[in-house]
Amino acid sequence: MNMIDTKPEISLSHYAGEIRQGNVVAFPTETVYGLGADAWNADAVAHIFELKGRPPDNPLIVHVNSVEMAATLVSEISEDARRLMERFWPGPLALILPKRPEVLDIVTAGLPTVAIRVPNHPIPLRLIEEAGPIAAPSANTSGRPSPTRAEHVRQDFGAEVPVIEGGSCQYGLESTVLDLSIRPYTILRPGHITQSSLEQVLRQPVRMVPSFEGETTGAPRSPGMKYTHYAPDARVRWMRPDELPRPDFPAAGTLYLLHRIRPGDVPIRGDRNLIHYGEDYTEMGRDLYDRFRMADLKGYSEIAIEPFGDSGEDVEALLNRIRKAIGG
Ligand code: AMP
Ligand code: MG
């Protein structure tokens, strides 16, 4: 693990103090790095939107460290909500519930609901313990791939934002967002916690919104979903079946992300722009945004991804992010 940014003399209490004073701090979570501020401080939260260039109608997730702290933000915790919290918190599941009136409009973008979760990572848990609920979106400028390493946060914000170093994120894709304020309960964003595991706990069907719902009707349930997301400058596309047999494979300006095609199946000269995941989609999820950013830094014009099926661990979330990056 690379520790360049965490000077040993700067303790987590120092960063918690920064948050208490209304400043913004970036920190690791098990999903991606977050850009956090005191959820009860409107100016501090406004600063997050400014720094990211985030549209004001895209609400933030509030990070808490317990069901009790969640109860200070939401007006009611139903039996179903409680069951999910007990089963999946701390973990990559954000729950949308009716908010208490005192929750700031800037946090929820004026919606009557608020998204909350308990991150499964010691650093944000310590910050929350000392500073209270922290509103935090991903620590990237709007439209860029989410950061999965401290270095990515520095790429987007330079010295403007202090980053607590925490190495690479465990999952590398954002949390599952489940809306419990509507029926049927609806997954607004797939993540590591899957539709079927939610259905098992809730003992009822859970709806999954299609990757692009709302963009045609203009009425997305989750405001964030109407914006282009997760996209590098390089064009992301699916690899075509006729590409591999051609003599000019692999094309020099293209980065290939491969699953079933093995190292021995392809020409040696392409080994630098061929990344093999061997059907380990969890590993690809962990790696995806780093590859997107690396492709841009190295000047690739395209990222071609070998198509894969829609079943398997972490495939739900991965397919969603790839479709978003492709743009349809
Ligand atoms: P981010 O924190 O940047 O990963 O984005 C949080 C996601 O949760 C965005 O897609 C938001 O639109 C969504 N979200 C947050 N709060 C709500 C809410 N109250 N209702 C619906 N979606 C929400
Ligand atoms: Mg984000």
mmCIF file of C-alpha atoms and ligand atoms in Angstrom:
data_model
loop_
_atom_site.group_PDB
_atom_site.id
_atom_site.type_symbol
_atom_site.label_atom_id
_atom_site.label_comp_id
_atom_site.label_asym_id
_atom_site.label_seq_id
_atom_site.Cartn_x
_atom_site.Cartn_y
_atom_site.Cartn_z
ATOM 1 C CA MET A 1 0.000 0.000 0.000
ATOM 2 C CA ASN A 2 1.232 3.442 -0.887
ATOM 3 C CA MET A 3 1.161 5.889 1.998
ATOM 4 C CA ILE A 4 2.390 9.107 0.420
ATOM 5 C CA ASP A 5 -0.456 11.284 1.581
ATOM 6 C CA THR A 6 -0.990 10.219 5.149
ATOM 7 C CA LYS A 7 1.682 11.984 7.050
ATOM 8 C CA PRO A 8 1.921 10.024 10.290
ATOM 9 C CA GLU A 9 1.633 13.214 12.321
ATOM 10 C CA ILE A 10 -1.766 13.948 10.760
ATOM 11 C CA SER A 11 -4.233 11.851 12.713
ATOM 12 C CA LEU A 12 -7.761 10.933 11.798
ATOM 13 C CA SER A 13 -8.869 13.265 14.608
ATOM 14 C CA HIS A 14 -7.296 16.104 12.685
ATOM 15 C CA TYR A 15 -9.387 15.260 9.604
ATOM 16 C CA ALA A 16 -12.514 14.819 11.730
ATOM 17 C CA GLY A 17 -11.796 18.313 13.123
ATOM 18 C CA GLU A 18 -11.591 19.666 9.562
ATOM 19 C CA ILE A 19 -15.025 18.223 8.849
ATOM 20 C CA ARG A 20 -16.451 19.632 12.094
ATOM 21 C CA GLN A 21 -15.124 23.053 11.079
ATOM 22 C CA GLY A 22 -16.989 22.930 7.776
ATOM 23 C CA ASN A 23 -14.187 21.772 5.488
ATOM 24 C CA VAL A 24 -14.265 19.039 2.859
ATOM 25 C CA VAL A 25 -12.088 15.913 3.182
ATOM 26 C CA ALA A 26 -11.672 12.953 0.790
ATOM 27 C CA PHE A 27 -11.441 9.467 2.310
ATOM 28 C CA PRO A 28 -11.494 5.811 1.245
ATOM 29 C CA THR A 29 -14.504 3.542 1.655
ATOM 30 C CA GLU A 30 -14.982 -0.091 0.633
ATOM 31 C CA THR A 31 -16.680 1.093 -2.602
ATOM 32 C CA VAL A 32 -14.900 4.215 -3.913
ATOM 33 C CA TYR A 33 -13.277 7.312 -2.362
ATOM 34 C CA GLY A 34 -15.792 9.824 -1.001
ATOM 35 C CA LEU A 35 -15.706 13.626 -0.798
ATOM 36 C CA GLY A 36 -17.184 14.294 2.615
ATOM 37 C CA ALA A 37 -18.590 17.202 4.606
ATOM 38 C CA ASP A 38 -20.682 17.662 7.761
ATOM 39 C CA ALA A 39 -24.209 16.695 6.659
ATOM 40 C CA TRP A 40 -25.687 19.351 9.007
ATOM 41 C CA ASN A 41 -23.642 22.231 7.528
ATOM 42 C CA ALA A 42 -25.244 23.719 4.372
ATOM 43 C CA ASP A 43 -22.182 25.767 3.386
ATOM 44 C CA ALA A 44 -19.890 22.763 3.718
ATOM 45 C CA VAL A 45 -22.229 20.618 1.611
ATOM 46 C CA ALA A 46 -22.531 23.429 -0.968
ATOM 47 C CA HIS A 47 -18.740 23.331 -1.244
ATOM 48 C CA ILE A 48 -18.907 19.655 -2.296
ATOM 49 C CA PHE A 49 -21.248 20.563 -5.168
ATOM 50 C CA GLU A 50 -18.960 23.449 -6.191
ATOM 51 C CA LEU A 51 -15.784 21.382 -6.119
ATOM 52 C CA LYS A 52 -17.318 18.550 -8.143
ATOM 53 C CA GLY A 53 -19.292 20.730 -10.527
ATOM 54 C CA ARG A 54 -22.209 18.508 -9.502
ATOM 55 C CA PRO A 55 -25.682 19.546 -10.687
ATOM 56 C CA PRO A 56 -27.711 20.725 -7.679
ATOM 57 C CA ASP A 57 -30.560 18.295 -8.442
ATOM 58 C CA ASN A 58 -28.342 15.258 -7.781
ATOM 59 C CA PRO A 59 -28.634 14.357 -4.064
ATOM 60 C CA LEU A 60 -25.884 12.961 -1.824
ATOM 61 C CA ILE A 61 -25.635 9.831 0.293
ATOM 62 C CA VAL A 62 -25.284 10.517 4.016
ATOM 63 C CA HIS A 63 -22.802 8.210 5.759
ATOM 64 C CA VAL A 64 -23.565 7.176 9.343
ATOM 65 C CA ASN A 65 -22.053 4.617 11.729
ATOM 66 C CA SER A 66 -25.160 2.998 13.217
ATOM 67 C CA VAL A 67 -28.875 2.435 12.892
ATOM 68 C CA GLU A 68 -29.265 4.931 15.779
ATOM 69 C CA MET A 69 -27.465 7.645 13.838
ATOM 70 C CA ALA A 70 -29.555 6.783 10.760
ATOM 71 C CA ALA A 71 -32.624 7.417 12.921
ATOM 72 C CA THR A 72 -31.523 11.051 13.391
ATOM 73 C CA LEU A 73 -31.964 11.569 9.631
ATOM 74 C CA VAL A 74 -34.976 9.480 8.615
ATOM 75 C CA SER A 75 -38.500 9.891 9.933
ATOM 76 C CA GLU A 76 -39.188 6.185 10.271
ATOM 77 C CA ILE A 77 -37.271 2.918 10.042
ATOM 78 C CA SER A 78 -39.678 0.246 8.833
ATOM 79 C CA GLU A 79 -39.330 -3.443 9.687
ATOM 80 C CA ASP A 80 -38.009 -4.083 6.165
ATOM 81 C CA ALA A 81 -35.462 -1.269 6.454
ATOM 82 C CA ARG A 82 -34.305 -2.574 9.803
ATOM 83 C CA ARG A 83 -33.878 -6.093 8.462
ATOM 84 C CA LEU A 84 -31.721 -4.818 5.593
ATOM 85 C CA MET A 85 -29.615 -2.673 7.920
ATOM 86 C CA GLU A 86 -29.017 -5.628 10.220
ATOM 87 C CA ARG A 87 -28.054 -7.884 7.344
ATOM 88 C CA PHE A 88 -25.992 -5.561 5.120
ATOM 89 C CA TRP A 89 -24.593 -2.755 7.301
ATOM 90 C CA PRO A 90 -21.824 -1.889 7.501
ATOM 91 C CA GLY A 91 -21.631 -2.455 3.752
ATOM 92 C CA PRO A 92 -22.228 -1.194 0.209
ATOM 93 C CA LEU A 93 -26.011 -0.643 0.441
ATOM 94 C CA ALA A 94 -27.530 2.857 0.494
ATOM 95 C CA LEU A 95 -31.179 2.965 1.551
ATOM 96 C CA ILE A 96 -33.581 5.702 0.506
ATOM 97 C CA LEU A 97 -36.087 6.516 3.235
ATOM 98 C CA PRO A 98 -38.385 9.427 4.108
ATOM 99 C CA LYS A 99 -36.268 12.195 5.641
ATOM 100 C CA ARG A 100 -36.769 14.167 8.817
ATOM 101 C CA PRO A 101 -37.716 17.800 8.112
ATOM 102 C CA GLU A 102 -34.428 19.086 9.545
ATOM 103 C CA VAL A 103 -32.294 17.234 6.946
ATOM 104 C CA LEU A 104 -30.906 19.939 4.662
ATOM 105 C CA ASP A 105 -32.503 20.426 1.242
ATOM 106 C CA ILE A 106 -29.102 20.815 -0.342
ATOM 107 C CA VAL A 107 -28.241 17.244 0.731
ATOM 108 C CA THR A 108 -31.409 15.690 -0.721
ATOM 109 C CA ALA A 109 -31.767 18.108 -3.662
ATOM 110 C CA GLY A 110 -35.136 19.078 -2.235
ATOM 111 C CA LEU A 111 -36.496 15.515 -2.263
ATOM 112 C CA PRO A 112 -38.616 14.294 0.678
ATOM 113 C CA THR A 113 -36.263 11.293 1.032
ATOM 114 C CA VAL A 114 -32.631 10.814 2.042
ATOM 115 C CA ALA A 115 -30.093 8.135 1.070
ATOM 116 C CA ILE A 116 -28.092 6.690 3.985
ATOM 117 C CA ARG A 117 -25.530 3.974 4.535
ATOM 118 C CA VAL A 118 -22.904 2.702 6.975
ATOM 119 C CA PRO A 119 -19.581 2.250 5.149
ATOM 120 C CA ASN A 120 -17.554 -0.860 5.947
ATOM 121 C CA HIS A 121 -14.215 0.863 6.377
ATOM 122 C CA PRO A 122 -12.410 1.913 9.563
ATOM 123 C CA ILE A 123 -11.411 5.387 8.292
ATOM 124 C CA PRO A 124 -14.880 6.844 7.561
ATOM 125 C CA LEU A 125 -16.262 5.056 10.641
ATOM 126 C CA ARG A 126 -13.744 6.927 12.809
ATOM 127 C CA LEU A 127 -14.500 10.242 11.073
ATOM 128 C CA ILE A 128 -18.245 9.749 11.602
ATOM 129 C CA GLU A 129 -17.706 8.817 15.242
ATOM 130 C CA GLU A 130 -15.968 12.138 15.818
ATOM 131 C CA ALA A 131 -17.803 14.413 13.367
ATOM 132 C CA GLY A 132 -21.327 12.940 13.058
ATOM 133 C CA PRO A 133 -23.163 12.149 9.791
ATOM 134 C CA ILE A 134 -21.073 12.876 6.686
ATOM 135 C CA ALA A 135 -22.645 13.694 3.315
ATOM 136 C CA ALA A 136 -20.356 12.295 0.653
ATOM 137 C CA PRO A 137 -20.589 11.621 -3.066
ATOM 138 C CA SER A 138 -17.743 9.986 -4.947
ATOM 139 C CA ALA A 139 -14.573 12.119 -4.862
ATOM 140 C CA ASN A 140 -14.324 12.782 -8.617
ATOM 141 C CA THR A 141 -15.213 15.838 -10.644
ATOM 142 C CA SER A 142 -18.667 15.379 -12.164
ATOM 143 C CA GLY A 143 -18.736 12.999 -15.121
ATOM 144 C CA ARG A 144 -15.298 11.452 -14.459
ATOM 145 C CA PRO A 145 -14.894 7.839 -13.356
ATOM 146 C CA SER A 146 -15.175 7.437 -9.574
ATOM 147 C CA PRO A 147 -11.843 7.328 -7.706
ATOM 148 C CA THR A 148 -10.689 3.975 -6.373
ATOM 149 C CA ARG A 149 -7.233 5.152 -5.244
ATOM 150 C CA ALA A 150 -6.091 8.355 -3.496
ATOM 151 C CA GLU A 151 -4.089 9.200 -6.614
ATOM 152 C CA HIS A 152 -7.358 9.457 -8.610
ATOM 153 C CA VAL A 153 -8.684 12.074 -6.188
ATOM 154 C CA ARG A 154 -5.490 14.072 -6.661
ATOM 155 C CA GLN A 155 -5.861 13.787 -10.454
ATOM 156 C CA ASP A 156 -9.217 15.575 -10.211
ATOM 157 C CA PHE A 157 -8.681 18.039 -7.348
ATOM 158 C CA GLY A 158 -4.911 18.503 -6.973
ATOM 159 C CA ALA A 159 -4.024 20.173 -3.693
ATOM 160 C CA GLU A 160 -7.502 21.658 -3.264
ATOM 161 C CA VAL A 161 -8.814 18.687 -1.297
ATOM 162 C CA PRO A 162 -6.975 16.776 1.454
ATOM 163 C CA VAL A 163 -7.091 13.017 0.809
ATOM 164 C CA ILE A 164 -6.721 10.378 3.484
ATOM 165 C CA GLU A 165 -4.678 7.561 1.966
ATOM 166 C CA GLY A 166 -6.279 4.133 2.160
ATOM 167 C CA GLY A 167 -4.872 2.175 -0.761
ATOM 168 C CA SER A 168 -7.153 0.609 -3.378
ATOM 169 C CA CYS A 169 -10.853 0.222 -2.605
ATOM 170 C CA GLN A 170 -12.162 -3.283 -1.917
ATOM 171 C CA TYR A 171 -15.032 -3.205 -4.458
ATOM 172 C CA GLY A 172 -14.143 -0.316 -6.763
ATOM 173 C CA LEU A 173 -17.774 0.222 -7.846
ATOM 174 C CA GLU A 174 -20.316 2.424 -6.066
ATOM 175 C CA SER A 175 -22.854 1.095 -3.550
ATOM 176 C CA THR A 176 -26.201 -0.449 -4.411
ATOM 177 C CA VAL A 177 -28.899 2.240 -4.033
ATOM 178 C CA LEU A 178 -32.264 0.801 -2.938
ATOM 179 C CA ASP A 179 -35.351 3.005 -2.780
ATOM 180 C CA LEU A 180 -37.583 1.887 0.097
ATOM 181 C CA SER A 181 -39.914 4.873 -0.292
ATOM 182 C CA ILE A 182 -41.739 3.349 -3.282
ATOM 183 C CA ARG A 183 -43.431 0.010 -4.077
ATOM 184 C CA PRO A 184 -42.216 -2.268 -5.336
ATOM 185 C CA TYR A 185 -38.910 -1.475 -3.654
ATOM 186 C CA THR A 186 -36.570 -0.418 -6.443
ATOM 187 C CA ILE A 187 -32.842 -0.668 -7.069
ATOM 188 C CA LEU A 188 -31.858 2.697 -8.528
ATOM 189 C CA ARG A 189 -28.213 1.711 -8.918
ATOM 190 C CA PRO A 190 -26.921 -1.892 -8.841
ATOM 191 C CA GLY A 191 -23.850 -2.614 -6.713
ATOM 192 C CA HIS A 192 -22.161 -5.454 -4.847
ATOM 193 C CA ILE A 193 -25.369 -6.191 -2.878
ATOM 194 C CA THR A 194 -27.497 -7.880 -5.534
ATOM 195 C CA GLN A 195 -31.185 -7.890 -6.404
ATOM 196 C CA SER A 196 -31.500 -11.552 -5.411
ATOM 197 C CA SER A 197 -29.809 -11.095 -2.021
ATOM 198 C CA LEU A 198 -32.151 -8.173 -1.276
ATOM 199 C CA GLU A 199 -35.158 -10.246 -2.354
ATOM 200 C CA GLN A 200 -34.062 -13.071 -0.086
ATOM 201 C CA VAL A 201 -33.983 -10.821 2.966
ATOM 202 C CA LEU A 202 -37.158 -8.907 2.089
ATOM 203 C CA ARG A 203 -39.051 -12.014 0.916
ATOM 204 C CA GLN A 204 -40.627 -10.048 -1.925
ATOM 205 C CA PRO A 205 -39.717 -9.068 -5.491
ATOM 206 C CA VAL A 206 -37.449 -6.044 -5.849
ATOM 207 C CA ARG A 207 -37.525 -4.055 -9.067
ATOM 208 C CA MET A 208 -34.333 -3.143 -10.942
ATOM 209 C CA VAL A 209 -34.431 0.085 -12.921
ATOM 210 C CA PRO A 210 -32.970 -0.311 -16.396
ATOM 211 C CA SER A 211 -29.586 1.447 -16.821
ATOM 212 C CA PHE A 212 -31.148 4.318 -18.708
ATOM 213 C CA GLU A 213 -34.622 4.693 -17.249
ATOM 214 C CA GLY A 214 -35.825 8.247 -17.190
ATOM 215 C CA GLU A 215 -33.516 9.582 -19.822
ATOM 216 C CA THR A 216 -36.208 9.251 -22.453
ATOM 217 C CA THR A 217 -39.189 10.128 -20.262
ATOM 218 C CA GLY A 218 -37.329 12.928 -18.476
ATOM 219 C CA ALA A 219 -38.501 11.638 -15.101
ATOM 220 C CA PRO A 220 -35.799 9.483 -13.526
ATOM 221 C CA ARG A 221 -36.446 8.215 -10.006
ATOM 222 C CA SER A 222 -32.891 8.866 -9.042
ATOM 223 C CA PRO A 223 -31.782 12.253 -10.287
ATOM 224 C CA GLY A 224 -28.168 11.110 -10.642
ATOM 225 C CA MET A 225 -29.138 8.563 -13.251
ATOM 226 C CA LYS A 226 -29.857 11.068 -15.975
ATOM 227 C CA TYR A 227 -26.276 12.295 -16.089
ATOM 228 C CA THR A 228 -23.460 10.712 -18.087
ATOM 229 C CA HIS A 229 -21.352 8.786 -15.636
ATOM 230 C CA TYR A 230 -18.185 6.871 -15.230
ATOM 231 C CA ALA A 231 -16.904 7.807 -18.665
ATOM 232 C CA PRO A 232 -13.242 8.202 -19.583
ATOM 233 C CA ASP A 233 -12.227 10.370 -22.551
ATOM 234 C CA ALA A 234 -11.391 7.206 -24.505
ATOM 235 C CA ARG A 235 -14.406 5.748 -26.303
ATOM 236 C CA VAL A 236 -15.666 2.656 -24.487
ATOM 237 C CA ARG A 237 -17.204 -0.059 -26.688
ATOM 238 C CA TRP A 238 -17.867 -3.766 -26.787
ATOM 239 C CA MET A 239 -15.275 -5.815 -28.672
ATOM 240 C CA ARG A 240 -16.627 -7.258 -31.936
ATOM 241 C CA PRO A 241 -16.459 -11.017 -32.594
ATOM 242 C CA ASP A 242 -14.525 -10.488 -35.854
ATOM 243 C CA GLU A 243 -11.693 -8.504 -34.234
ATOM 244 C CA LEU A 244 -9.557 -11.268 -32.745
ATOM 245 C CA PRO A 245 -8.991 -13.319 -35.930
ATOM 246 C CA ARG A 246 -7.808 -10.285 -37.900
ATOM 247 C CA PRO A 247 -4.072 -9.861 -38.584
ATOM 248 C CA ASP A 248 -4.080 -6.290 -37.279
ATOM 249 C CA PHE A 249 -5.343 -7.392 -33.830
ATOM 250 C CA PRO A 250 -4.761 -5.841 -31.363
ATOM 251 C CA ALA A 251 -5.104 -2.297 -32.668
ATOM 252 C CA ALA A 252 -2.386 -0.106 -31.158
ATOM 253 C CA GLY A 253 -4.610 2.735 -29.878
ATOM 254 C CA THR A 254 -7.086 0.387 -28.205
ATOM 255 C CA LEU A 255 -6.987 -1.036 -24.685
ATOM 256 C CA TYR A 256 -8.673 -4.461 -24.570
ATOM 257 C CA LEU A 257 -10.329 -5.806 -21.434
ATOM 258 C CA LEU A 258 -10.733 -9.572 -21.912
ATOM 259 C CA HIS A 259 -12.520 -12.330 -20.008
ATOM 260 C CA ARG A 260 -12.631 -15.637 -21.801
ATOM 261 C CA ILE A 261 -9.886 -14.927 -24.290
ATOM 262 C CA ARG A 262 -6.716 -16.169 -22.554
ATOM 263 C CA PRO A 263 -3.169 -14.811 -22.776
ATOM 264 C CA GLY A 264 -2.119 -17.704 -25.068
ATOM 265 C CA ASP A 265 -4.974 -17.013 -27.506
ATOM 266 C CA VAL A 266 -3.605 -13.675 -28.672
ATOM 267 C CA PRO A 267 -0.414 -12.357 -30.296
ATOM 268 C CA ILE A 268 2.504 -11.644 -27.944
ATOM 269 C CA ARG A 269 3.058 -8.175 -29.406
ATOM 270 C CA GLY A 270 -0.241 -7.043 -27.912
ATOM 271 C CA ASP A 271 0.517 -7.902 -24.325
ATOM 272 C CA ARG A 272 0.709 -4.324 -23.117
ATOM 273 C CA ASN A 273 -2.751 -3.335 -24.238
ATOM 274 C CA LEU A 274 -4.457 -6.632 -23.373
ATOM 275 C CA ILE A 275 -5.789 -7.017 -19.839
ATOM 276 C CA HIS A 276 -7.038 -10.497 -18.919
ATOM 277 C CA TYR A 277 -9.569 -10.986 -16.143
ATOM 278 C CA GLY A 278 -10.109 -14.720 -16.603
ATOM 279 C CA GLU A 279 -13.857 -14.361 -15.919
ATOM 280 C CA ASP A 280 -13.186 -12.822 -12.501
ATOM 281 C CA TYR A 281 -15.773 -10.029 -12.682
ATOM 282 C CA THR A 282 -15.212 -8.979 -9.081
ATOM 283 C CA GLU A 283 -11.597 -8.271 -9.984
ATOM 284 C CA MET A 284 -12.657 -6.395 -13.101
ATOM 285 C CA GLY A 285 -15.099 -4.301 -11.046
ATOM 286 C CA ARG A 286 -12.306 -3.428 -8.628
ATOM 287 C CA ASP A 287 -10.047 -2.456 -11.530
ATOM 288 C CA LEU A 288 -12.439 -0.817 -14.027
ATOM 289 C CA TYR A 289 -12.186 2.870 -13.100
ATOM 290 C CA ASP A 290 -8.422 2.637 -12.645
ATOM 291 C CA ARG A 291 -8.157 1.224 -16.194
ATOM 292 C CA PHE A 292 -10.427 3.968 -17.518
ATOM 293 C CA ARG A 293 -8.217 6.631 -16.003
ATOM 294 C CA MET A 294 -5.025 4.870 -17.055
ATOM 295 C CA ALA A 295 -6.282 4.613 -20.649
ATOM 296 C CA ASP A 296 -6.692 8.394 -20.730
ATOM 297 C CA LEU A 297 -3.287 9.045 -19.182
ATOM 298 C CA LYS A 298 -1.635 6.747 -21.725
ATOM 299 C CA GLY A 299 -3.509 8.276 -24.646
ATOM 300 C CA TYR A 300 -5.606 5.289 -25.758
ATOM 301 C CA SER A 301 -8.448 6.422 -27.999
ATOM 302 C CA GLU A 302 -10.613 3.364 -27.321
ATOM 303 C CA ILE A 303 -11.339 0.753 -24.668
ATOM 304 C CA ALA A 304 -12.797 -2.447 -26.153
ATOM 305 C CA ILE A 305 -14.420 -4.834 -23.671
ATOM 306 C CA GLU A 306 -15.008 -8.487 -24.513
ATOM 307 C CA PRO A 307 -18.751 -9.109 -24.052
ATOM 308 C CA PHE A 308 -19.825 -11.381 -21.191
ATOM 309 C CA GLY A 309 -23.068 -12.892 -19.878
ATOM 310 C CA ASP A 310 -25.282 -11.316 -17.272
ATOM 311 C CA SER A 311 -24.884 -13.820 -14.472
ATOM 312 C CA GLY A 312 -22.067 -14.183 -11.970
ATOM 313 C CA GLU A 313 -20.720 -12.452 -8.897
ATOM 314 C CA ASP A 314 -20.695 -8.642 -9.285
ATOM 315 C CA VAL A 315 -21.790 -8.785 -12.937
ATOM 316 C CA GLU A 316 -24.962 -6.745 -12.309
ATOM 317 C CA ALA A 317 -23.024 -3.695 -11.160
ATOM 318 C CA LEU A 318 -20.220 -4.109 -13.670
ATOM 319 C CA LEU A 319 -22.551 -4.337 -16.691
ATOM 320 C CA ASN A 320 -24.428 -1.248 -15.504
ATOM 321 C CA ARG A 321 -21.230 0.831 -15.264
ATOM 322 C CA ILE A 322 -19.944 -0.391 -18.626
ATOM 323 C CA ARG A 323 -23.284 0.401 -20.308
ATOM 324 C CA LYS A 324 -23.207 3.861 -18.771
ATOM 325 C CA ALA A 325 -19.658 4.430 -19.968
ATOM 326 C CA ILE A 326 -20.643 3.280 -23.474
ATOM 327 C CA GLY A 327 -23.653 5.555 -23.278
ATOM 328 C CA GLY A 328 -26.510 3.268 -24.324
HETATM 329 P P1 AMP B 1 -22.736 9.224 -5.574
HETATM 330 O O1 AMP B 1 -22.723 9.468 -4.113
HETATM 331 O O2 AMP B 1 -22.072 10.277 -6.393
HETATM 332 O O3 AMP B 1 -22.221 7.870 -5.888
HETATM 333 O O4 AMP B 1 -24.256 9.271 -6.002
HETATM 334 C C1 AMP B 1 -25.312 8.915 -5.143
HETATM 335 C C2 AMP B 1 -26.441 8.344 -5.958
HETATM 336 O O5 AMP B 1 -27.589 8.164 -5.117
HETATM 337 C C3 AMP B 1 -26.878 9.275 -7.092
HETATM 338 O O6 AMP B 1 -27.198 8.489 -8.230
HETATM 339 C C4 AMP B 1 -28.095 9.958 -6.509
HETATM 340 O O7 AMP B 1 -28.975 10.436 -7.503
HETATM 341 C C5 AMP B 1 -28.715 8.849 -5.653
HETATM 342 N N1 AMP B 1 -29.522 9.391 -4.569
HETATM 343 C C6 AMP B 1 -29.090 10.005 -3.444
HETATM 344 N N2 AMP B 1 -30.125 10.409 -2.673
HETATM 345 C C7 AMP B 1 -31.250 10.042 -3.321
HETATM 346 C C8 AMP B 1 -32.655 10.187 -3.051
HETATM 347 N N3 AMP B 1 -33.096 10.796 -1.943
HETATM 348 N N4 AMP B 1 -33.532 9.692 -3.960
HETATM 349 C C9 AMP B 1 -33.096 9.078 -5.078
HETATM 350 N N5 AMP B 1 -31.776 8.925 -5.400
HETATM 351 C C10 AMP B 1 -30.866 9.408 -4.535
HETATM 352 MG MG MG B 2 -20.594 9.735 -8.132
#
